[in-house]
Amino acid sequence: MDRSANGSSWLKDHDLDRLLMEAVQDHGIMMFDLDGNVIRCSAGAAAMAGYGRDEALGRHLSCFYSEEDRRSGRLEEDLAKALSEGHCQSERLRVRKDGSLFWADVVTSPVRDEQGRLRGFAEVARDVTERVTAERALRQSEERFRLLVAGVTDYAIVMLDPSGCVLSWNQGAQLVNGYEAHEVLGRHYSCFYTEEDRRRDVPGTQLAQAERQGRLEVEGWRVRKDGSRFWANAVITVLEDEDGELCGFAEVTRDVTERMELLSNLKHQALHDALTGLPNRVLFTEHLRQALVRQDRHDHLVAVLYLDVDRFKVINDSLGHQVGDRLLVALGERVRAVTRPEDTVARMGGDELAVLCEVADEADAMAVAHRILHALKDPLSANEHELVIGTSIGVALTKDSDMEPDRLMADADVAMYSVKERGRGRVELFNDAMRARAVHRLDKELCLRRAVEQAEFRLYFQPVVELDEGKTVGYEALLRWEHPERGTLGADEFIPLLEETGLILTLGQWVLAEACRAAASAARADAGASPTMSVNISSLQVVHSDLKTSVGRALAASQLEPDRLCLELTESVLLDDEEHTAHTLGGLKSLGVKLALDDFGTGYSSLTYLQSLPLDAVKIDRSFVAGLDSDPGHSAIVSSVVKISEVLDLDVVAEGVETSSQHQALRSLGCQLAQGYYFGHPQPAELALA
Ligand code: C2E
Ligand code: MG
Ligand code: MG
């Protein structure tokens, strides 16, 4: 097409220049005639497409369009739109001279002459490659993010509008909550909360809190479509637009039921006894603390019952731990069955249970205790055994809400202890005298423990004499406490407490070792003599320690001949568990040591014992010896014991001989051995055994 023929004289050059001058630097202006050939071109427009200005002139517009736009007729579309609407704005991919592409924002307008005839088109273009690429990248990443969110299955990711209605629902939400997207879009998200949470407006409160804080993490029960519950961990984040206006919430939720159950199991384990499933001491104390706080508001008393099985140890030792364990479980169940659901029944350790109840008065508390005691009169089954157990219950109660839980528990314990002291199988209510006794006892116990640690104990030795010739044939080792303030204390002053506290078990071993050592060194010093060493053994040592091993060790360490050692037992040892005792005594005899029955006449003094147990000697209690001078009955008793012993081939030792007339009387009754101040007081080794 001929440019001049087409006629462009209507366009004044200086006008165009002005136009071009006015064009902002990054804009390019181009005009083309009705055939689409460039007739004017600003330097910017040419440069944008990589041409020189003159080079661009005369080219057809289409060579600036991308292949794709050309093929799909975009050029024609743009021109038609410019014609019909006065202008057309579009974003098009353009081609530079070198074939590279760039994005241009193009405004195309029709150009008319003064008569209004259409002459061609003008376009103002701007290179917007940077912006468009950035926008495209953003769109792509948004799309990727959308796909990612949609594909996440472990997390429910839900978008809510500012009022809390569901805007989007990913696959995770579907799996976690059970609803499909179309079922929940537009619904208020409170439908995933429990009925109770909805009543308390938990959902609304949480959104409000999230809005205030920007982010909120919460845990709680949520409800699935099928009505089942799961424990959810949810993070709610606030979504805001560019102006900082709230435009919704994003909630990311995870089903953490398993973790929660694990934690609550661990918590349960920390607060409950594994064997019986009952609350343990920690939980009991906590319940007690709460009950004491409640007491402030209500008019009732808080009572603690401390319950201990009598002689549980014997059951455990004789029938085995499994039976013992089953028995404790049955005990817990029985006590639980006769108490109210709101009472706490706890296992405090070992064979001790505690019951916490809120009662109207003292009588009420005692009634609960008696009800338990009564219920425990029926046998409990433990494996194949039906066992009748005795229980002792101590009760303590208070109106004082400031009372420390530990104190009330200790009071109940003291009351229980008092039952044990004064005959088992009963209930006692705590009183202050009990506490005074307990405190006194505790003081003494502390002193004793310290004394054991500081090794303040010593052995004294008292000679055992052969009455005909007056020869010393043995010694009895007697324990003394060299008290730093009170001087040397006799055994009667501390042995009972050593037994109660179990300290006798440790100290008893020391006594055995020390007595054997002393006897062996005396025998080495005087090779001609071969005295026997008698050692007192507590019944606790027979029941609760491996006596055979202790004795064996003491003999081995001292190299004392076993038949030089005589163990003195009292009849109380036979009361606990005859079978076990017989077994232990048999074991001791097998070591070759001698056994004597001490204090004969003060206990049951059953003649059967004398015959059935593997004894070597009987010691007649000093109360009978003391009465020899005055009471003919005592002479008769001593005489019969001597005669029976002869038949059973047992030695007889008379204890506590203080006078020559007692000495004579014993000789005439046929007694051959004796001990007593008359022959010698108990003395330290260096004096007695020298
Ligand atoms: P026991 O075995 O009957 O010991 C004899 C007690 O009578 C000793 O008292 C002794 O000092 C005392 N006695 C000795 N001759 C006479 C006397 O002529 N007149 C009087 N009135 N008393 C005399 P002790 O040492 O106070 O011991 C008391 C009890 O303590 C002992 O009675 C024994 O059952 C126990 N005992 C002593 N030492 C030990 C020990 O090492 N272990 C254990 N488990 N018990 C011990
Ligand atoms: Mg003795
Ligand atoms: Mg005695």
PDB file of C-alpha atoms in Angstrom, residues 343-550:
ATOM      1  CA  ASP A 343     -15.423 -41.690  98.990  1.00  0.00           C
ATOM      2  CA  THR A 344     -11.807 -42.241  97.980  1.00  0.00           C
ATOM      3  CA  VAL A 345     -10.330 -45.666  98.659  1.00  0.00           C
ATOM      4  CA  ALA A 346      -6.579 -45.629  98.097  1.00  0.00           C
ATOM      5  CA  ARG A 347      -3.673 -48.000  98.495  1.00  0.00           C
ATOM      6  CA  MET A 348      -1.021 -46.276 100.517  1.00  0.00           C
ATOM      7  CA  GLY A 349       1.599 -48.957  99.992  1.00  0.00           C
ATOM      8  CA  GLY A 350       2.170 -52.486 101.232  1.00  0.00           C
ATOM      9  CA  ASP A 351      -0.938 -53.811 102.941  1.00  0.00           C
ATOM     10  CA  GLU A 352      -2.242 -50.379 103.892  1.00  0.00           C
ATOM     11  CA  LEU A 353      -5.404 -48.833 102.503  1.00  0.00           C
ATOM     12  CA  ALA A 354      -6.861 -45.453 103.315  1.00  0.00           C
ATOM     13  CA  VAL A 355     -10.430 -44.264 102.960  1.00  0.00           C
ATOM     14  CA  LEU A 356     -11.408 -40.629 102.684  1.00  0.00           C
ATOM     15  CA  CYS A 357     -15.006 -39.697 103.427  1.00  0.00           C
ATOM     16  CA  GLU A 358     -16.998 -36.658 104.320  1.00  0.00           C
ATOM     17  CA  VAL A 359     -19.213 -37.340 107.336  1.00  0.00           C
ATOM     18  CA  ALA A 360     -21.695 -35.561 109.549  1.00  0.00           C
ATOM     19  CA  ASP A 361     -20.039 -36.472 112.830  1.00  0.00           C
ATOM     20  CA  GLU A 362     -17.695 -38.790 114.684  1.00  0.00           C
ATOM     21  CA  ALA A 363     -20.305 -41.534 114.998  1.00  0.00           C
ATOM     22  CA  ASP A 364     -20.774 -41.457 111.248  1.00  0.00           C
ATOM     23  CA  ALA A 365     -17.056 -41.982 110.670  1.00  0.00           C
ATOM     24  CA  MET A 366     -16.905 -44.828 113.180  1.00  0.00           C
ATOM     25  CA  ALA A 367     -19.911 -46.416 111.473  1.00  0.00           C
ATOM     26  CA  VAL A 368     -18.059 -46.429 108.161  1.00  0.00           C
ATOM     27  CA  ALA A 369     -15.038 -48.036 109.828  1.00  0.00           C
ATOM     28  CA  HIS A 370     -17.164 -50.707 111.494  1.00  0.00           C
ATOM     29  CA  ARG A 371     -18.978 -51.385 108.257  1.00  0.00           C
ATOM     30  CA  ILE A 372     -15.615 -52.075 106.589  1.00  0.00           C
ATOM     31  CA  LEU A 373     -14.407 -54.200 109.483  1.00  0.00           C
ATOM     32  CA  HIS A 374     -17.618 -56.192 109.350  1.00  0.00           C
ATOM     33  CA  ALA A 375     -17.434 -56.668 105.586  1.00  0.00           C
ATOM     34  CA  LEU A 376     -13.926 -58.054 105.980  1.00  0.00           C
ATOM     35  CA  LYS A 377     -15.072 -60.779 108.353  1.00  0.00           C
ATOM     36  CA  ASP A 378     -16.157 -62.873 105.364  1.00  0.00           C
ATOM     37  CA  PRO A 379     -13.308 -64.693 103.658  1.00  0.00           C
ATOM     38  CA  LEU A 380     -11.581 -63.092 100.671  1.00  0.00           C
ATOM     39  CA  SER A 381     -10.610 -65.261  97.752  1.00  0.00           C
ATOM     40  CA  ALA A 382      -7.065 -65.092  96.494  1.00  0.00           C
ATOM     41  CA  ASN A 383      -6.345 -67.578  93.721  1.00  0.00           C
ATOM     42  CA  GLU A 384      -7.622 -70.894  95.065  1.00  0.00           C
ATOM     43  CA  HIS A 385      -7.398 -69.756  98.688  1.00  0.00           C
ATOM     44  CA  GLU A 386     -10.249 -68.498 100.814  1.00  0.00           C
ATOM     45  CA  LEU A 387      -8.590 -66.314 103.422  1.00  0.00           C
ATOM     46  CA  VAL A 388     -10.006 -64.710 106.515  1.00  0.00           C
ATOM     47  CA  ILE A 389      -7.960 -61.680 107.398  1.00  0.00           C
ATOM     48  CA  GLY A 390      -7.892 -59.479 110.445  1.00  0.00           C
ATOM     49  CA  THR A 391      -7.755 -55.726 109.915  1.00  0.00           C
ATOM     50  CA  SER A 392      -6.953 -52.829 112.178  1.00  0.00           C
ATOM     51  CA  ILE A 393      -8.485 -49.448 111.409  1.00  0.00           C
ATOM     52  CA  GLY A 394      -7.446 -46.074 112.747  1.00  0.00           C
ATOM     53  CA  VAL A 395      -9.797 -43.127 112.272  1.00  0.00           C
ATOM     54  CA  ALA A 396      -8.982 -39.426 112.370  1.00  0.00           C
ATOM     55  CA  LEU A 397     -11.295 -36.547 111.522  1.00  0.00           C
ATOM     56  CA  THR A 398     -11.268 -32.808 111.470  1.00  0.00           C
ATOM     57  CA  LYS A 399     -13.474 -29.744 111.164  1.00  0.00           C
ATOM     58  CA  ASP A 400     -10.433 -27.594 110.588  1.00  0.00           C
ATOM     59  CA  SER A 401     -10.046 -26.728 106.908  1.00  0.00           C
ATOM     60  CA  ASP A 402      -6.533 -25.401 107.577  1.00  0.00           C
ATOM     61  CA  MET A 403      -5.339 -28.815 108.658  1.00  0.00           C
ATOM     62  CA  GLU A 404      -2.516 -30.211 106.528  1.00  0.00           C
ATOM     63  CA  PRO A 405      -3.538 -33.401 104.692  1.00  0.00           C
ATOM     64  CA  ASP A 406      -0.351 -35.124 105.855  1.00  0.00           C
ATOM     65  CA  ARG A 407      -1.201 -34.370 109.444  1.00  0.00           C
ATOM     66  CA  LEU A 408      -4.660 -35.933 109.245  1.00  0.00           C
ATOM     67  CA  MET A 409      -3.215 -38.980 107.511  1.00  0.00           C
ATOM     68  CA  ALA A 410      -0.517 -39.271 110.166  1.00  0.00           C
ATOM     69  CA  ASP A 411      -3.179 -39.059 112.911  1.00  0.00           C
ATOM     70  CA  ALA A 412      -5.161 -41.901 111.331  1.00  0.00           C
ATOM     71  CA  ASP A 413      -1.937 -43.885 111.038  1.00  0.00           C
ATOM     72  CA  VAL A 414      -1.163 -43.291 114.713  1.00  0.00           C
ATOM     73  CA  ALA A 415      -4.678 -44.468 115.648  1.00  0.00           C
ATOM     74  CA  MET A 416      -4.199 -47.569 113.502  1.00  0.00           C
ATOM     75  CA  TYR A 417      -0.876 -48.201 115.163  1.00  0.00           C
ATOM     76  CA  SER A 418      -2.543 -47.926 118.534  1.00  0.00           C
ATOM     77  CA  VAL A 419      -5.013 -50.651 117.503  1.00  0.00           C
ATOM     78  CA  LYS A 420      -2.071 -52.894 116.617  1.00  0.00           C
ATOM     79  CA  GLU A 421      -0.407 -52.244 119.931  1.00  0.00           C
ATOM     80  CA  ARG A 422      -3.431 -53.052 121.987  1.00  0.00           C
ATOM     81  CA  GLY A 423      -4.850 -56.053 120.206  1.00  0.00           C
ATOM     82  CA  ARG A 424      -5.594 -56.132 116.527  1.00  0.00           C
ATOM     83  CA  GLY A 425      -8.824 -56.380 114.566  1.00  0.00           C
ATOM     84  CA  ARG A 426     -10.531 -53.287 115.964  1.00  0.00           C
ATOM     85  CA  VAL A 427     -11.269 -49.660 115.211  1.00  0.00           C
ATOM     86  CA  GLU A 428      -9.839 -46.768 117.201  1.00  0.00           C
ATOM     87  CA  LEU A 429     -10.474 -43.070 116.941  1.00  0.00           C
ATOM     88  CA  PHE A 430      -7.453 -40.827 117.130  1.00  0.00           C
ATOM     89  CA  ASN A 431      -6.898 -38.800 120.308  1.00  0.00           C
ATOM     90  CA  ASP A 432      -4.136 -36.525 121.572  1.00  0.00           C
ATOM     91  CA  ALA A 433      -2.746 -39.084 124.013  1.00  0.00           C
ATOM     92  CA  MET A 434      -2.061 -41.322 121.042  1.00  0.00           C
ATOM     93  CA  ARG A 435      -0.135 -38.569 119.377  1.00  0.00           C
ATOM     94  CA  ALA A 436       1.936 -37.951 122.503  1.00  0.00           C
ATOM     95  CA  ARG A 437       2.756 -41.652 122.620  1.00  0.00           C
ATOM     96  CA  ALA A 438       3.634 -41.670 118.982  1.00  0.00           C
ATOM     97  CA  VAL A 439       5.848 -38.605 119.298  1.00  0.00           C
ATOM     98  CA  HIS A 440       7.649 -40.091 122.263  1.00  0.00           C
ATOM     99  CA  ARG A 441       8.153 -43.296 120.392  1.00  0.00           C
ATOM    100  CA  LEU A 442       9.392 -41.442 117.352  1.00  0.00           C
ATOM    101  CA  ASP A 443      11.908 -39.578 119.470  1.00  0.00           C
ATOM    102  CA  LYS A 444      13.233 -42.793 120.885  1.00  0.00           C
ATOM    103  CA  GLU A 445      13.282 -44.365 117.486  1.00  0.00           C
ATOM    104  CA  LEU A 446      15.339 -41.492 116.091  1.00  0.00           C
ATOM    105  CA  CYS A 447      17.815 -41.823 118.963  1.00  0.00           C
ATOM    106  CA  LEU A 448      18.073 -45.546 118.358  1.00  0.00           C
ATOM    107  CA  ARG A 449      18.705 -45.153 114.669  1.00  0.00           C
ATOM    108  CA  ARG A 450      21.412 -42.662 115.406  1.00  0.00           C
ATOM    109  CA  ALA A 451      22.895 -45.032 117.997  1.00  0.00           C
ATOM    110  CA  VAL A 452      22.980 -47.847 115.436  1.00  0.00           C
ATOM    111  CA  GLU A 453      24.718 -45.547 112.963  1.00  0.00           C
ATOM    112  CA  GLN A 454      27.196 -44.346 115.572  1.00  0.00           C
ATOM    113  CA  ALA A 455      27.884 -47.900 116.766  1.00  0.00           C
ATOM    114  CA  GLU A 456      27.012 -47.116 120.379  1.00  0.00           C
ATOM    115  CA  PHE A 457      26.213 -50.766 121.125  1.00  0.00           C
ATOM    116  CA  ARG A 458      28.433 -53.209 122.923  1.00  0.00           C
ATOM    117  CA  LEU A 459      28.228 -56.788 124.086  1.00  0.00           C
ATOM    118  CA  TYR A 460      28.504 -57.791 127.734  1.00  0.00           C
ATOM    119  CA  PHE A 461      29.054 -61.384 128.715  1.00  0.00           C
ATOM    120  CA  GLN A 462      27.614 -63.257 131.685  1.00  0.00           C
ATOM    121  CA  PRO A 463      29.097 -66.617 132.725  1.00  0.00           C
ATOM    122  CA  VAL A 464      27.050 -69.822 132.712  1.00  0.00           C
ATOM    123  CA  VAL A 465      28.225 -71.993 135.553  1.00  0.00           C
ATOM    124  CA  GLU A 466      28.243 -75.742 136.171  1.00  0.00           C
ATOM    125  CA  LEU A 467      26.710 -76.002 139.645  1.00  0.00           C
ATOM    126  CA  ASP A 468      28.572 -79.036 141.065  1.00  0.00           C
ATOM    127  CA  GLU A 469      32.065 -77.757 140.477  1.00  0.00           C
ATOM    128  CA  GLY A 470      31.369 -74.066 140.017  1.00  0.00           C
ATOM    129  CA  LYS A 471      33.176 -74.135 136.684  1.00  0.00           C
ATOM    130  CA  THR A 472      32.299 -71.630 133.926  1.00  0.00           C
ATOM    131  CA  VAL A 473      31.105 -73.622 130.938  1.00  0.00           C
ATOM    132  CA  GLY A 474      29.790 -70.818 128.798  1.00  0.00           C
ATOM    133  CA  TYR A 475      28.742 -67.211 128.427  1.00  0.00           C
ATOM    134  CA  GLU A 476      25.611 -65.411 127.370  1.00  0.00           C
ATOM    135  CA  ALA A 477      26.145 -62.363 125.187  1.00  0.00           C
ATOM    136  CA  LEU A 478      23.890 -59.499 126.285  1.00  0.00           C
ATOM    137  CA  LEU A 479      23.472 -56.285 124.386  1.00  0.00           C
ATOM    138  CA  ARG A 480      24.194 -52.920 126.011  1.00  0.00           C
ATOM    139  CA  TRP A 481      23.682 -49.382 124.715  1.00  0.00           C
ATOM    140  CA  GLU A 482      26.411 -47.015 125.771  1.00  0.00           C
ATOM    141  CA  HIS A 483      24.206 -43.961 125.719  1.00  0.00           C
ATOM    142  CA  PRO A 484      26.225 -40.744 125.486  1.00  0.00           C
ATOM    143  CA  GLU A 485      24.105 -39.075 128.198  1.00  0.00           C
ATOM    144  CA  ARG A 486      22.396 -41.825 130.146  1.00  0.00           C
ATOM    145  CA  GLY A 487      25.325 -44.211 130.469  1.00  0.00           C
ATOM    146  CA  THR A 488      25.146 -47.956 129.862  1.00  0.00           C
ATOM    147  CA  LEU A 489      21.545 -49.100 129.280  1.00  0.00           C
ATOM    148  CA  GLY A 490      20.270 -52.657 129.820  1.00  0.00           C
ATOM    149  CA  ALA A 491      18.661 -54.618 127.007  1.00  0.00           C
ATOM    150  CA  ASP A 492      15.123 -54.363 128.408  1.00  0.00           C
ATOM    151  CA  GLU A 493      15.231 -50.603 127.842  1.00  0.00           C
ATOM    152  CA  PHE A 494      15.683 -50.724 124.105  1.00  0.00           C
ATOM    153  CA  ILE A 495      15.187 -54.253 122.722  1.00  0.00           C
ATOM    154  CA  PRO A 496      11.378 -53.863 122.338  1.00  0.00           C
ATOM    155  CA  LEU A 497      11.795 -50.722 120.234  1.00  0.00           C
ATOM    156  CA  LEU A 498      14.585 -52.290 118.200  1.00  0.00           C
ATOM    157  CA  GLU A 499      12.116 -55.046 117.399  1.00  0.00           C
ATOM    158  CA  GLU A 500       9.243 -52.702 116.585  1.00  0.00           C
ATOM    159  CA  THR A 501      11.385 -50.685 114.223  1.00  0.00           C
ATOM    160  CA  GLY A 502      13.003 -53.701 112.648  1.00  0.00           C
ATOM    161  CA  LEU A 503      16.426 -52.335 113.609  1.00  0.00           C
ATOM    162  CA  ILE A 504      17.017 -55.594 115.465  1.00  0.00           C
ATOM    163  CA  LEU A 505      17.529 -57.274 112.094  1.00  0.00           C
ATOM    164  CA  THR A 506      20.682 -55.282 111.354  1.00  0.00           C
ATOM    165  CA  LEU A 507      21.890 -55.144 114.908  1.00  0.00           C
ATOM    166  CA  GLY A 508      21.180 -58.855 115.408  1.00  0.00           C
ATOM    167  CA  GLN A 509      23.644 -59.703 112.664  1.00  0.00           C
ATOM    168  CA  TRP A 510      26.253 -57.586 114.311  1.00  0.00           C
ATOM    169  CA  VAL A 511      25.588 -59.312 117.684  1.00  0.00           C
ATOM    170  CA  LEU A 512      26.030 -62.722 116.095  1.00  0.00           C
ATOM    171  CA  ALA A 513      29.281 -61.782 114.382  1.00  0.00           C
ATOM    172  CA  GLU A 514      30.656 -60.000 117.430  1.00  0.00           C
ATOM    173  CA  ALA A 515      29.755 -62.795 119.884  1.00  0.00           C
ATOM    174  CA  CYS A 516      31.307 -65.458 117.637  1.00  0.00           C
ATOM    175  CA  ARG A 517      34.428 -63.357 117.219  1.00  0.00           C
ATOM    176  CA  ALA A 518      34.750 -62.877 120.991  1.00  0.00           C
ATOM    177  CA  ALA A 519      34.157 -66.579 121.673  1.00  0.00           C
ATOM    178  CA  ALA A 520      36.701 -67.682 119.086  1.00  0.00           C
ATOM    179  CA  SER A 521      39.376 -65.361 120.396  1.00  0.00           C
ATOM    180  CA  ALA A 522      38.706 -66.516 124.001  1.00  0.00           C
ATOM    181  CA  ALA A 523      39.030 -70.135 122.869  1.00  0.00           C
ATOM    182  CA  ARG A 524      42.345 -69.342 121.164  1.00  0.00           C
ATOM    183  CA  ALA A 525      43.624 -67.627 124.326  1.00  0.00           C
ATOM    184  CA  ASP A 526      42.770 -70.623 126.521  1.00  0.00           C
ATOM    185  CA  ALA A 527      43.101 -73.780 124.480  1.00  0.00           C
ATOM    186  CA  GLY A 528      42.040 -76.023 127.390  1.00  0.00           C
ATOM    187  CA  ALA A 529      38.624 -74.476 127.883  1.00  0.00           C
ATOM    188  CA  SER A 530      35.830 -74.791 125.395  1.00  0.00           C
ATOM    189  CA  PRO A 531      33.020 -72.541 126.643  1.00  0.00           C
ATOM    190  CA  THR A 532      29.746 -72.180 124.754  1.00  0.00           C
ATOM    191  CA  MET A 533      28.639 -68.742 123.560  1.00  0.00           C
ATOM    192  CA  SER A 534      24.900 -68.113 123.890  1.00  0.00           C
ATOM    193  CA  VAL A 535      23.353 -65.449 121.686  1.00  0.00           C
ATOM    194  CA  ASN A 536      19.793 -64.160 122.019  1.00  0.00           C
ATOM    195  CA  ILE A 537      17.831 -64.240 118.816  1.00  0.00           C
ATOM    196  CA  SER A 538      14.725 -62.147 118.316  1.00  0.00           C
ATOM    197  CA  SER A 539      11.707 -63.874 116.818  1.00  0.00           C
ATOM    198  CA  LEU A 540      11.796 -61.152 114.143  1.00  0.00           C
ATOM    199  CA  GLN A 541      15.151 -62.516 113.003  1.00  0.00           C
ATOM    200  CA  VAL A 542      13.661 -65.980 112.655  1.00  0.00           C
ATOM    201  CA  VAL A 543      10.691 -64.740 110.636  1.00  0.00           C
ATOM    202  CA  HIS A 544      12.117 -61.897 108.585  1.00  0.00           C
ATOM    203  CA  SER A 545      15.736 -62.674 107.883  1.00  0.00           C
ATOM    204  CA  ASP A 546      17.763 -65.427 106.425  1.00  0.00           C
ATOM    205  CA  LEU A 547      19.057 -66.489 109.787  1.00  0.00           C
ATOM    206  CA  LYS A 548      20.819 -69.583 108.545  1.00  0.00           C
ATOM    207  CA  THR A 549      22.978 -67.514 106.210  1.00  0.00           C
ATOM    208  CA  SER A 550      23.766 -64.919 108.900  1.00  0.00           C
TER     209      SER A 550
END
